[in-house]
Tab-separated table of N, CA, C and O in Angstrom:
chain	number	residue	atom	x	y	z
A	1	MET	N	47.619	6.326	145.938
A	1	MET	CA	45.915	6.921	146.764
A	1	MET	C	45.534	5.579	146.099
A	1	MET	O	45.106	5.068	145.673
A	2	ASN	N	45.042	5.061	147.693
A	2	ASN	CA	43.517	3.719	147.247
A	2	ASN	C	42.812	4.860	147.045
A	2	ASN	O	42.709	5.517	146.865
A	3	LYS	N	42.579	3.472	145.813
A	3	LYS	CA	41.017	3.767	144.708
A	3	LYS	C	39.696	3.742	145.570
A	3	LYS	O	39.255	5.158	145.077
A	4	TRP	N	39.597	3.562	146.858
A	4	TRP	CA	38.486	3.437	147.938
A	4	TRP	C	38.595	5.016	149.172
A	4	TRP	O	37.260	5.511	148.974
A	5	VAL	N	39.953	5.157	148.923
A	5	VAL	CA	39.826	6.212	149.557
A	5	VAL	C	39.789	7.721	148.811
A	5	VAL	O	38.889	8.238	148.693
A	6	LEU	N	40.271	7.263	147.560
A	6	LEU	CA	40.073	9.226	146.397
A	6	LEU	C	38.369	8.917	145.941
A	6	LEU	O	38.163	9.845	146.153
A	7	THR	N	37.740	7.299	145.950
A	7	THR	CA	36.301	7.535	146.191
A	7	THR	C	35.010	8.578	146.670
A	7	THR	O	34.381	8.842	146.096
A	8	GLY	N	35.864	8.081	148.421
A	8	GLY	CA	35.442	8.204	149.080
A	8	GLY	C	35.885	9.523	149.570
A	8	GLY	O	34.767	9.929	150.095
A	9	ILE	N	36.293	10.494	149.247
A	9	ILE	CA	37.064	11.729	148.733
A	9	ILE	C	35.966	12.593	148.506
A	9	ILE	O	35.634	13.960	148.561
A	10	ILE	N	35.925	11.780	147.253
A	10	ILE	CA	35.524	12.341	146.121
A	10	ILE	C	33.521	12.523	146.586
A	10	ILE	O	33.226	13.622	146.509
A	11	VAL	N	33.457	11.570	146.993
A	11	VAL	CA	31.500	11.008	147.454
A	11	VAL	C	31.530	12.422	148.681
A	11	VAL	O	30.680	13.684	148.424
A	12	VAL	N	32.055	12.585	149.790
A	12	VAL	CA	32.106	13.596	150.152
A	12	VAL	C	32.646	14.909	149.867
A	12	VAL	O	32.089	15.965	150.149
A	13	ALA	N	33.042	14.980	149.214
A	13	ALA	CA	33.254	16.266	148.387
A	13	ALA	C	32.208	16.703	147.954
A	13	ALA	O	31.252	17.834	147.619
A	14	LEU	N	31.521	16.357	147.286
A	14	LEU	CA	30.639	16.164	145.936
A	14	LEU	C	29.119	16.303	147.493
A	14	LEU	O	28.005	17.376	147.015
A	15	LEU	N	28.861	15.922	148.492
A	15	LEU	CA	27.602	16.019	149.596
A	15	LEU	C	28.091	17.364	149.363
A	15	LEU	O	26.861	18.889	150.697
A	16	ILE	N	29.325	17.800	150.152
A	16	ILE	CA	28.744	19.425	150.916
A	16	ILE	C	29.195	20.398	150.031
A	16	ILE	O	28.306	20.544	150.139
A	17	ILE	N	29.404	20.214	149.253
A	17	ILE	CA	28.638	20.850	147.534
A	17	ILE	C	27.704	21.460	147.050
A	17	ILE	O	27.666	22.646	147.487
A	18	ILE	N	27.644	20.287	147.745
A	18	ILE	CA	24.681	20.033	147.312
A	18	ILE	C	25.124	20.619	149.260
A	18	ILE	O	23.597	21.081	148.334
A	19	GLY	N	25.717	20.304	149.868
A	19	GLY	CA	25.474	20.638	151.139
A	19	GLY	C	25.099	21.941	150.983
A	19	GLY	O	24.069	23.435	150.993
A	20	ILE	N	26.249	22.958	150.835
A	20	ILE	CA	26.475	24.021	149.759
A	20	ILE	C	25.546	24.960	149.948
A	20	ILE	O	24.588	25.980	150.241
A	21	LEU	N	25.365	23.796	148.741
A	21	LEU	CA	24.231	24.353	147.547
A	21	LEU	C	22.919	25.241	147.471
A	21	LEU	O	22.127	25.529	147.792
A	22	TYR	N	22.266	23.849	148.896
A	22	TYR	CA	21.269	23.444	148.896
A	22	TYR	C	20.834	24.559	150.246
A	22	TYR	O	19.669	25.162	150.099
A	23	ASP	N	21.565	25.041	151.112
A	23	ASP	CA	22.172	25.876	152.241
A	23	ASP	C	21.978	27.257	151.741
A	23	ASP	O	20.856	28.302	152.336
A	24	GLN	N	22.483	27.679	150.009
A	24	GLN	CA	22.556	28.981	150.082
A	24	GLN	C	20.856	28.921	148.957
A	24	GLN	O	21.308	29.609	148.849
A	25	GLY	N	20.345	28.160	148.774
A	25	GLY	CA	18.758	28.474	148.481
A	25	GLY	C	18.493	28.006	146.309
A	25	GLY	O	18.690	28.597	145.754
A	26	ALA	N	20.372	27.684	146.685
A	26	ALA	CA	20.296	27.134	145.315
A	26	ALA	C	19.111	25.975	144.013
A	26	ALA	O	18.810	25.387	142.873
A	27	PHE	N	18.966	25.198	145.180
A	27	PHE	CA	17.665	24.173	144.742
A	27	PHE	C	15.772	24.328	145.055
A	27	PHE	O	15.188	24.173	145.109
A	28	GLU	N	15.629	25.953	145.212
A	28	GLU	CA	14.713	26.543	146.300
A	28	GLU	C	12.672	26.489	144.251
A	28	GLU	O	12.182	25.552	144.912
A	29	SER	N	13.637	26.561	144.156
A	29	SER	CA	12.888	26.433	142.763
A	29	SER	C	12.560	24.643	142.110
A	29	SER	O	11.165	24.531	141.380
A	30	LEU	N	13.048	23.504	142.681
A	30	LEU	CA	12.266	22.652	143.150
A	30	LEU	C	11.581	22.132	143.359
A	30	LEU	O	11.718	22.348	144.765
A	31	GLN	N	10.369	21.648	142.954
A	31	GLN	CA	9.421	20.618	143.646
A	31	GLN	C	9.976	19.876	143.891
A	31	GLN	O	10.742	19.724	143.864
A	32	TRP	N	7.851	19.372	144.935
A	32	TRP	CA	8.889	18.433	145.493
A	32	TRP	C	8.306	16.943	144.273
A	32	TRP	O	8.143	16.071	143.753
A	33	THR	N	9.826	17.169	143.756
A	33	THR	CA	10.022	16.041	142.252
A	33	THR	C	10.965	15.098	142.816
A	33	THR	O	11.263	14.652	144.056
A	34	GLY	N	11.581	14.041	142.136
A	34	GLY	CA	11.825	12.957	142.607
A	34	GLY	C	13.332	14.048	142.923
A	34	GLY	O	14.327	13.400	144.300
A	35	TRP	N	13.649	14.855	141.805
A	35	TRP	CA	15.266	15.545	142.023
A	35	TRP	C	15.046	16.444	143.395
A	35	TRP	O	16.442	15.575	144.146
A	36	ALA	N	13.784	16.614	143.958
A	36	ALA	CA	13.288	17.345	145.101
A	36	ALA	C	13.827	16.707	145.710
A	36	ALA	O	14.304	16.868	147.043
A	37	ILE	N	13.578	15.591	146.069
A	37	ILE	CA	14.603	14.310	147.912
A	37	ILE	C	15.410	14.120	147.229
A	37	ILE	O	15.884	13.823	148.574
A	38	VAL	N	15.738	13.925	146.076
A	38	VAL	CA	17.038	13.342	146.268
A	38	VAL	C	18.534	14.083	146.581
A	38	VAL	O	19.045	14.618	147.458
A	39	VAL	N	18.141	16.504	145.867
A	39	VAL	CA	19.093	16.116	146.594
A	39	VAL	C	19.324	16.690	148.480
A	39	VAL	O	19.347	17.068	148.733
A	40	SER	N	17.724	16.716	148.836
A	40	SER	CA	17.483	16.947	149.532
A	40	SER	C	18.045	16.245	150.602
A	40	SER	O	18.365	15.934	151.901
A	41	ALA	N	17.650	14.548	149.782
A	41	ALA	CA	18.614	13.690	151.516
A	41	ALA	C	20.628	14.199	151.090
A	41	ALA	O	20.681	13.462	152.146
A	42	LEU	N	20.520	14.089	149.859
A	42	LEU	CA	22.348	14.345	150.115
A	42	LEU	C	22.780	15.068	150.944
A	42	LEU	O	23.666	15.550	151.410
A	43	ALA	N	21.814	16.651	150.676
A	43	ALA	CA	22.426	17.745	150.904
A	43	ALA	C	22.448	17.724	152.834
A	43	ALA	O	23.159	17.776	153.886
A	44	ALA	N	21.119	16.510	153.907
A	44	ALA	CA	21.220	16.456	155.197
A	44	ALA	C	21.548	15.904	155.495
A	44	ALA	O	22.065	16.481	157.190
A	45	PRO	N	23.876	15.113	155.219
A	45	PRO	CA	24.548	14.901	156.347
A	45	PRO	C	25.192	16.674	156.726
A	45	PRO	O	25.037	16.485	157.464
A	46	TYR	N	24.995	16.888	155.254
A	46	TYR	CA	25.489	19.038	155.544
A	46	TYR	C	25.098	19.376	156.423
A	46	TYR	O	25.755	20.391	157.602
A	47	MET	N	24.295	19.157	156.138
A	47	MET	CA	22.665	20.171	156.732
A	47	MET	C	22.665	19.859	158.860
A	47	MET	O	23.144	20.747	159.161
A	48	ALA	N	23.010	18.777	158.541
A	48	ALA	CA	22.792	18.342	160.326
A	48	ALA	C	23.440	18.657	160.782
A	48	ALA	O	23.599	19.160	162.028
A	49	ILE	N	25.392	18.518	160.277
A	49	ILE	CA	26.872	18.987	160.698
A	49	ILE	C	26.982	20.182	161.215
A	49	ILE	O	27.182	20.921	161.839
A	50	LYS	N	26.348	21.308	159.371
A	50	LYS	CA	26.226	23.145	159.522
A	50	LYS	C	25.839	22.905	161.070
A	50	LYS	O	25.992	23.859	161.329
A	51	ASN	N	24.051	21.998	160.954
A	51	ASN	CA	23.374	23.109	161.679
A	51	ASN	C	23.827	22.485	163.341
A	51	ASN	O	23.483	23.132	164.421
A	52	ALA	N	24.774	21.286	163.733
A	52	ALA	CA	24.148	20.686	165.108
A	52	ALA	C	25.786	22.306	165.092
A	52	ALA	O	25.986	22.384	166.638
A	53	LEU	N	27.368	22.062	164.848
A	53	LEU	CA	27.349	23.613	164.897
A	53	LEU	C	27.074	25.128	164.187
A	53	LEU	O	28.456	25.001	165.791
A	54	PHE	N	26.830	25.818	163.707
A	54	PHE	CA	26.239	26.834	164.313
A	54	PHE	C	24.922	26.918	164.677
A	54	PHE	O	24.132	28.734	164.000
A	55	GLY	N	24.286	26.487	164.810
A	55	GLY	CA	23.023	26.879	164.327
A	55	GLY	C	21.884	26.560	163.467
A	55	GLY	O	22.773	27.057	162.524
A	56	ASN	N	20.383	26.589	164.613
A	56	ASN	CA	19.212	26.218	162.550
A	56	ASN	C	19.248	28.047	162.804
A	56	ASN	O	19.030	28.443	163.688
A	57	LYS	N	19.740	28.249	160.837
A	57	LYS	CA	19.643	29.563	160.675
A	57	LYS	C	17.344	29.776	161.108
A	57	LYS	O	17.195	30.879	161.046
A	58	TYR	N	17.009	29.020	160.706
A	58	TYR	CA	15.479	29.746	160.566
A	58	TYR	C	15.078	28.864	162.546
A	58	TYR	O	14.132	29.921	162.017
A	59	GLN	N	15.752	27.516	162.752
A	59	GLN	CA	14.761	28.087	163.555
A	59	GLN	C	15.182	29.786	164.810
A	59	GLN	O	14.319	29.704	165.378
A	60	LYS	N	16.265	30.331	164.554
A	60	LYS	CA	17.010	31.250	165.317
A	60	LYS	C	15.962	32.508	164.130
A	60	LYS	O	15.304	33.193	165.600
A	61	ASP	N	15.293	32.862	163.402
A	61	ASP	CA	14.299	33.916	162.767
A	61	ASP	C	13.048	32.620	163.669
A	61	ASP	O	12.906	34.163	163.650
A	62	PHE	N	12.795	31.873	163.553
A	62	PHE	CA	11.853	31.422	164.694
A	62	PHE	C	11.369	31.889	166.057
A	62	PHE	O	10.500	32.693	166.273
A	63	GLN	N	12.582	31.851	166.626
A	63	GLN	CA	12.605	32.397	167.963
A	63	GLN	C	12.397	34.045	168.195
A	63	GLN	O	11.916	34.064	169.293
A	64	LEU	N	13.208	35.189	167.636
A	64	LEU	CA	12.637	36.402	167.040
A	64	LEU	C	11.759	36.330	167.042
A	64	LEU	O	11.483	37.377	167.980
A	65	LYS	N	10.814	36.286	166.293
A	65	LYS	CA	10.110	36.271	165.753
A	65	LYS	C	9.185	36.441	165.907
A	65	LYS	O	8.004	36.648	167.144
A	66	TYR	N	8.976	35.078	167.457
A	66	TYR	CA	8.288	35.087	168.743
A	66	TYR	C	8.896	35.609	169.306
A	66	TYR	O	7.749	35.769	169.954
A	67	LYS	N	9.893	35.795	169.531
A	67	LYS	CA	9.556	36.933	171.075
A	67	LYS	C	9.371	37.856	170.918
A	67	LYS	O	8.805	38.764	171.720
A	68	LYS	N	9.648	38.882	169.847
A	68	LYS	CA	9.378	40.300	169.184
A	68	LYS	C	7.692	39.909	169.087
A	68	LYS	O	6.809	40.951	169.432
A	69	MET	N	6.981	38.756	168.761
A	69	MET	CA	5.377	38.527	168.707
A	69	MET	C	5.097	38.631	170.412
A	69	MET	O	4.158	39.682	170.822
A	70	ARG	N	5.731	38.015	171.528
A	70	ARG	CA	5.108	38.100	172.684
A	70	ARG	C	5.453	39.787	172.935
A	70	ARG	O	4.303	39.738	174.267
A	71	GLU	N	6.477	40.293	173.047
A	71	GLU	CA	6.672	41.917	173.454
A	71	GLU	C	5.943	42.181	173.481
A	71	GLU	O	5.374	43.049	173.871
A	72	GLU	N	5.631	42.183	171.654
A	72	GLU	CA	4.252	42.755	171.428
A	72	GLU	C	2.736	42.990	171.946
A	72	GLU	O	2.172	43.527	172.395
A	73	THR	N	2.769	41.690	172.349
A	73	THR	CA	1.449	40.944	172.544
A	73	THR	C	1.468	41.414	174.139
A	73	THR	O	0.409	41.998	174.380
A	74	VAL	N	2.608	42.117	174.835
A	74	VAL	CA	2.339	41.520	176.363
A	74	VAL	C	2.318	43.715	176.641
A	74	VAL	O	1.390	43.872	177.074
A	75	GLN	N	3.052	44.732	175.244
A	75	GLN	CA	2.833	45.400	175.159
A	75	GLN	C	1.773	45.966	174.837
A	75	GLN	O	1.252	46.903	175.634
A	76	HIS	N	0.913	44.820	174.321
A	76	HIS	CA	-0.299	45.808	173.306
A	76	HIS	C	-1.462	45.404	175.218
A	76	HIS	O	-2.740	46.209	174.918
A	77	ARG	N	-1.304	43.782	175.868
A	77	ARG	CA	-2.080	43.558	176.950
A	77	ARG	C	-2.052	44.726	177.716
A	77	ARG	O	-3.558	45.589	178.993
A	78	ILE	N	-0.857	45.652	177.923
A	78	ILE	CA	-0.339	46.572	178.628
A	78	ILE	C	-1.338	47.552	178.402
A	78	ILE	O	-2.221	48.836	179.586
A	79	ASP	N	-0.743	48.213	178.008
A	79	ASP	CA	-1.757	49.212	176.005
A	79	ASP	C	-3.583	48.788	176.800
A	79	ASP	O	-4.373	50.343	177.572
A	80	LEU	N	-3.824	47.828	177.391
A	80	LEU	CA	-5.832	47.824	176.598
A	80	LEU	C	-5.732	48.152	178.195
A	80	LEU	O	-6.786	47.818	178.705
A	81	ASP	N	-4.795	47.052	179.609
A	81	ASP	CA	-4.971	47.219	180.902
A	81	ASP	C	-5.539	48.112	181.361
A	81	ASP	O	-6.077	49.170	182.178
A	82	GLN	N	-5.054	49.798	180.491
A	82	GLN	CA	-4.954	50.677	181.021
A	82	GLN	C	-5.695	51.501	181.307
A	82	GLN	O	-6.507	52.576	181.352
A	83	LYS	N	-5.963	51.961	179.820
A	83	LYS	CA	-7.496	51.876	178.196
A	83	LYS	C	-8.751	51.171	179.375
A	83	LYS	O	-9.669	52.020	179.020
A	84	ILE	N	-8.816	50.101	179.428
A	84	ILE	CA	-9.979	49.179	180.457
A	84	ILE	C	-10.185	50.427	181.838
A	84	ILE	O	-10.698	51.061	181.927
A	85	LYS	N	-8.569	50.630	183.090
A	85	LYS	CA	-8.781	51.871	183.695
A	85	LYS	C	-9.366	52.672	183.214
A	85	LYS	O	-9.274	53.685	184.485
A	86	GLU	N	-8.431	53.427	182.603
A	86	GLU	CA	-9.046	55.110	182.272
A	86	GLU	C	-10.674	55.173	181.806
A	86	GLU	O	-11.385	56.249	182.336
A	87	LYS	N	-11.351	54.423	181.264
A	87	LYS	CA	-12.482	53.834	180.322
A	87	LYS	C	-12.864	53.804	182.343
A	87	LYS	O	-14.703	54.233	182.379
A	88	GLU	N	-13.376	52.895	183.191
A	88	GLU	CA	-13.309	52.269	184.607
A	88	GLU	C	-13.454	53.480	185.316
A	88	GLU	O	-14.909	54.150	185.861
A	89	GLN	N	-12.332	54.693	185.277
A	89	GLN	CA	-12.733	55.980	186.663
A	89	GLN	C	-13.549	56.747	185.709
A	89	GLN	O	-13.829	57.461	186.419
A	90	ARG	N	-13.190	56.689	183.776
A	90	ARG	CA	-14.348	57.806	183.316
A	90	ARG	C	-15.624	57.123	184.060
A	90	ARG	O	-16.209	58.616	184.357
A	91	ILE	N	-16.672	56.128	183.972
A	91	ILE	CA	-17.205	55.761	184.662
A	91	ILE	C	-17.328	56.455	185.883
A	91	ILE	O	-18.696	56.510	186.430
A	92	ALA	N	-16.703	56.161	186.712
A	92	ALA	CA	-17.066	56.278	188.316
A	92	ALA	C	-16.913	57.563	187.965
A	92	ALA	O	-17.486	58.018	189.357
A	93	GLN	N	-16.752	58.574	187.865
A	93	GLN	CA	-16.558	60.765	187.544
A	93	GLN	C	-17.701	59.675	187.181
A	93	GLN	O	-18.356	60.857	187.590
A	94	LEU	N	-18.591	59.609	185.828
A	94	LEU	CA	-19.817	59.971	185.546
A	94	LEU	C	-21.090	59.259	186.549
A	94	LEU	O	-21.951	59.389	187.329
A	95	ASP	N	-20.386	58.065	187.161
A	95	ASP	CA	-21.506	57.589	189.002
A	95	ASP	C	-21.822	58.002	189.593
A	95	ASP	O	-21.868	58.796	189.895
A	96	LYS	N	-20.449	59.559	190.116
A	96	LYS	CA	-21.234	60.297	191.374
A	96	LYS	C	-20.779	62.357	190.534
A	96	LYS	O	-22.033	62.380	191.240
A	97	GLU	N	-21.008	62.092	188.854
A	97	GLU	CA	-21.991	63.211	188.747
A	97	GLU	C	-23.373	62.772	188.138
A	97	GLU	O	-24.497	64.224	188.826
A	98	LEU	N	-23.276	61.842	188.201
A	98	LEU	CA	-25.556	61.017	187.807
A	98	LEU	C	-25.656	61.074	188.940
A	98	LEU	O	-26.967	61.463	189.333
A	99	GLU	N	-25.172	60.927	190.320
A	99	GLU	CA	-25.084	60.902	191.854
A	99	GLU	C	-24.967	62.506	192.377
A	99	GLU	O	-26.583	62.888	192.506
A	100	LEU	N	-24.831	63.418	191.882
A	100	LEU	CA	-25.094	65.156	192.065
A	100	LEU	C	-26.115	64.762	191.038
A	100	LEU	O	-27.248	66.144	192.172
A	101	ILE	N	-26.242	64.764	190.129
A	101	ILE	CA	-27.217	65.548	189.378
A	101	ILE	C	-29.224	64.944	190.272
A	101	ILE	O	-29.743	65.863	190.408
A	102	ASP	N	-29.116	63.803	190.811
A	102	ASP	CA	-29.417	63.314	191.397
A	102	ASP	C	-30.332	64.009	192.172
A	102	ASP	O	-31.631	63.686	193.074
A	103	ALA	N	-29.019	64.190	193.168
A	103	ALA	CA	-29.298	64.757	194.659
A	103	ALA	C	-30.310	66.123	194.758
A	103	ALA	O	-30.685	66.805	194.845
A	104	LYS	N	-29.446	66.487	193.581
A	104	LYS	CA	-30.209	67.697	192.956
A	104	LYS	C	-31.292	67.784	192.669
A	104	LYS	O	-32.003	69.343	192.619
A	105	MET	N	-31.772	67.023	192.032
A	105	MET	CA	-33.177	67.175	191.371
A	105	MET	C	-34.155	66.268	192.562
A	105	MET	O	-35.398	67.509	191.939
A	106	ASN	N	-33.298	65.682	193.382
A	106	ASN	CA	-34.185	65.764	194.781
A	106	ASN	C	-34.380	66.565	195.651
A	106	ASN	O	-35.468	67.412	196.085
A	107	VAL	N	-33.923	68.090	195.423
A	107	VAL	CA	-33.470	69.151	196.136
A	107	VAL	C	-34.220	69.990	195.145
A	107	VAL	O	-35.455	70.791	195.940
A	108	LEU	N	-34.218	69.876	193.787
A	108	LEU	CA	-36.025	71.071	192.975
A	108	LEU	C	-37.117	69.978	193.939
A	108	LEU	O	-37.587	71.324	193.003
A	109	GLU	N	-36.682	68.630	193.176
A	109	GLU	CA	-38.557	68.817	193.910
A	109	GLU	C	-38.647	69.078	195.475
A	109	GLU	O	-40.242	69.291	195.050
A	110	LEU	N	-38.490	68.596	196.453
A	110	LEU	CA	-38.501	69.537	197.890
A	110	LEU	C	-39.291	70.698	197.629
A	110	LEU	O	-40.384	71.360	198.056
A	111	LYS	N	-38.399	71.445	197.171
A	111	LYS	CA	-38.645	73.036	195.820
A	111	LYS	C	-40.327	72.915	195.935
A	111	LYS	O	-40.504	74.326	196.026
A	112	LYS	N	-39.816	72.518	195.158
A	112	LYS	CA	-41.119	72.612	194.252
A	112	LYS	C	-42.476	72.438	194.890
A	112	LYS	O	-43.502	73.330	194.747
A	113	LYS	N	-42.759	71.325	195.770
A	113	LYS	CA	-43.851	70.740	197.024
A	113	LYS	C	-43.134	72.317	197.729
A	113	LYS	O	-44.888	71.998	197.725
A	114	ASN	N	-42.490	72.325	197.711
A	114	ASN	CA	-42.055	73.505	199.074
A	114	ASN	C	-43.448	74.549	198.456
A	114	ASN	O	-44.560	75.565	199.119
A	115	VAL	N	-43.525	75.472	197.781
A	115	VAL	CA	-44.226	76.694	196.741
A	115	VAL	C	-44.916	75.798	196.782
A	115	VAL	O	-46.249	76.859	196.483
A	116	GLU	N	-45.579	75.295	195.911
A	116	GLU	CA	-46.749	74.686	195.495
A	116	GLU	C	-47.793	74.640	197.022
A	116	GLU	O	-48.645	75.350	197.516
A	117	LYS	N	-46.666	73.944	198.224
A	117	LYS	CA	-47.916	73.628	199.400
A	117	LYS	C	-47.721	75.612	199.718
A	117	LYS	O	-48.949	75.856	200.270
A	118	GLU	N	-46.357	76.367	199.538
A	118	GLU	CA	-46.964	77.873	200.040
A	118	GLU	C	-48.749	78.920	199.192
A	118	GLU	O	-48.656	79.423	199.243
A	119	VAL	N	-48.243	78.712	197.698
A	119	VAL	CA	-49.004	78.917	196.492
A	119	VAL	C	-50.047	77.976	197.110
A	119	VAL	O	-51.345	79.509	197.292
A	120	ARG	N	-50.462	77.089	197.984
A	120	ARG	CA	-51.812	76.548	198.111
A	120	ARG	C	-52.171	76.909	198.851
A	120	ARG	O	-53.675	76.891	199.767
A	121	ASN	N	-50.232	77.135	200.135
A	121	ASN	CA	-51.734	78.637	201.473
A	121	ASN	C	-52.577	80.055	200.785
A	121	ASN	O	-52.587	79.821	202.826
A	122	MET	N	-51.246	79.916	200.279
A	122	MET	CA	-52.130	81.829	200.504
A	122	MET	C	-53.350	82.080	200.182
A	122	MET	O	-54.500	81.416	199.262
A	123	SER	N	-53.909	83.193	200.409
A	123	SER	CA	-54.469	83.575	200.080
A	123	SER	C	-54.999	84.149	199.029
A	123	SER	O	-54.156	84.680	198.540
A	124	ILE	N	-56.226	84.854	198.827
A	124	ILE	CA	-56.034	85.942	197.256
A	124	ILE	C	-55.502	86.218	197.154
A	124	ILE	O	-54.675	86.990	196.360
A	125	GLU	N	-55.793	87.384	198.311
A	125	GLU	CA	-54.902	88.903	198.849
A	125	GLU	C	-53.879	88.871	198.160
A	125	GLU	O	-52.859	89.290	197.602
A	126	ASP	N	-53.374	87.477	199.024
A	126	ASP	CA	-51.780	87.614	198.881
A	126	ASP	C	-51.345	87.602	197.329
A	126	ASP	O	-50.058	87.144	196.795
A	127	THR	N	-52.378	86.194	196.846
A	127	THR	CA	-51.921	85.621	195.239
A	127	THR	C	-51.733	87.304	194.465
A	127	THR	O	-51.337	86.968	193.862
A	128	LYS	N	-52.936	88.370	194.770
A	128	LYS	CA	-52.571	89.449	193.816
A	128	LYS	C	-51.640	89.834	194.403
A	128	LYS	O	-50.998	90.340	193.131
A	129	GLN	N	-51.461	90.465	195.683
A	129	GLN	CA	-50.025	90.946	195.571
A	129	GLN	C	-48.004	90.276	194.805
A	129	GLN	O	-47.648	91.090	194.996
A	130	GLU	N	-48.738	89.098	195.052
A	130	GLU	CA	-47.334	88.288	194.673
A	130	GLU	C	-47.484	88.705	192.983
A	130	GLU	O	-46.404	88.961	192.368
A	131	VAL	N	-48.542	88.223	192.282
A	131	VAL	CA	-48.608	88.864	190.889
A	131	VAL	C	-48.258	89.727	190.662
A	131	VAL	O	-47.121	90.357	189.440
A	132	GLN	N	-48.482	90.734	190.890
A	132	GLN	CA	-48.264	92.806	191.214
A	132	GLN	C	-47.053	91.877	191.249
A	132	GLN	O	-45.918	93.012	190.615
A	133	ASP	N	-46.487	91.952	192.116
A	133	ASP	CA	-44.212	92.389	192.799
A	133	ASP	C	-44.657	91.731	192.154
A	133	ASP	O	-42.647	92.089	191.296
A	134	LEU	N	-44.531	90.345	190.669
A	134	LEU	CA	-43.821	89.685	190.448
A	134	LEU	C	-43.711	89.878	188.254
A	134	LEU	O	-42.203	90.438	188.008
A	135	PHE	N	-44.759	91.104	188.673
A	135	PHE	CA	-45.739	90.966	187.407
A	135	PHE	C	-45.830	92.091	186.864
A	135	PHE	O	-46.161	93.010	185.273
A	136	GLY	N	-45.556	93.033	187.729
A	136	GLY	CA	-46.096	94.380	187.643
A	136	GLY	C	-47.772	94.992	188.116
A	136	GLY	O	-47.836	94.139	188.521
A	137	ASP	N	-47.891	95.914	187.896
A	137	ASP	CA	-49.294	96.716	187.208
A	137	ASP	C	-50.333	95.500	186.849
A	137	ASP	O	-50.429	95.186	185.852
């Protein structure tokens, strides 16, 4: 077998092994040192081929998280819209009750004025008789 072919097979096998180890997280403890850069560069071809064939798991995770977040946001907006609608209905109901109370107050004011007018128009004898009817002797 040709020496160059054997060397090429060994290099490809090493790159595949480094790529698999990198993908499995064997080099996560390395900080941004020279070794981390070298390992990342050696694993890059394997990762590129793997991601092209099978997809990027990090991208899939990100897409799932983003989809879930969008669904939660939509549900949150629906819930908020419902709460706002309920509050608006409660405000409308309270406005109607307030209008009703204002109308009752106006009626009571008119009755008060009528009673005051009747009392002013009563004679002394009528007043005495009314006090006697209301409070007794």
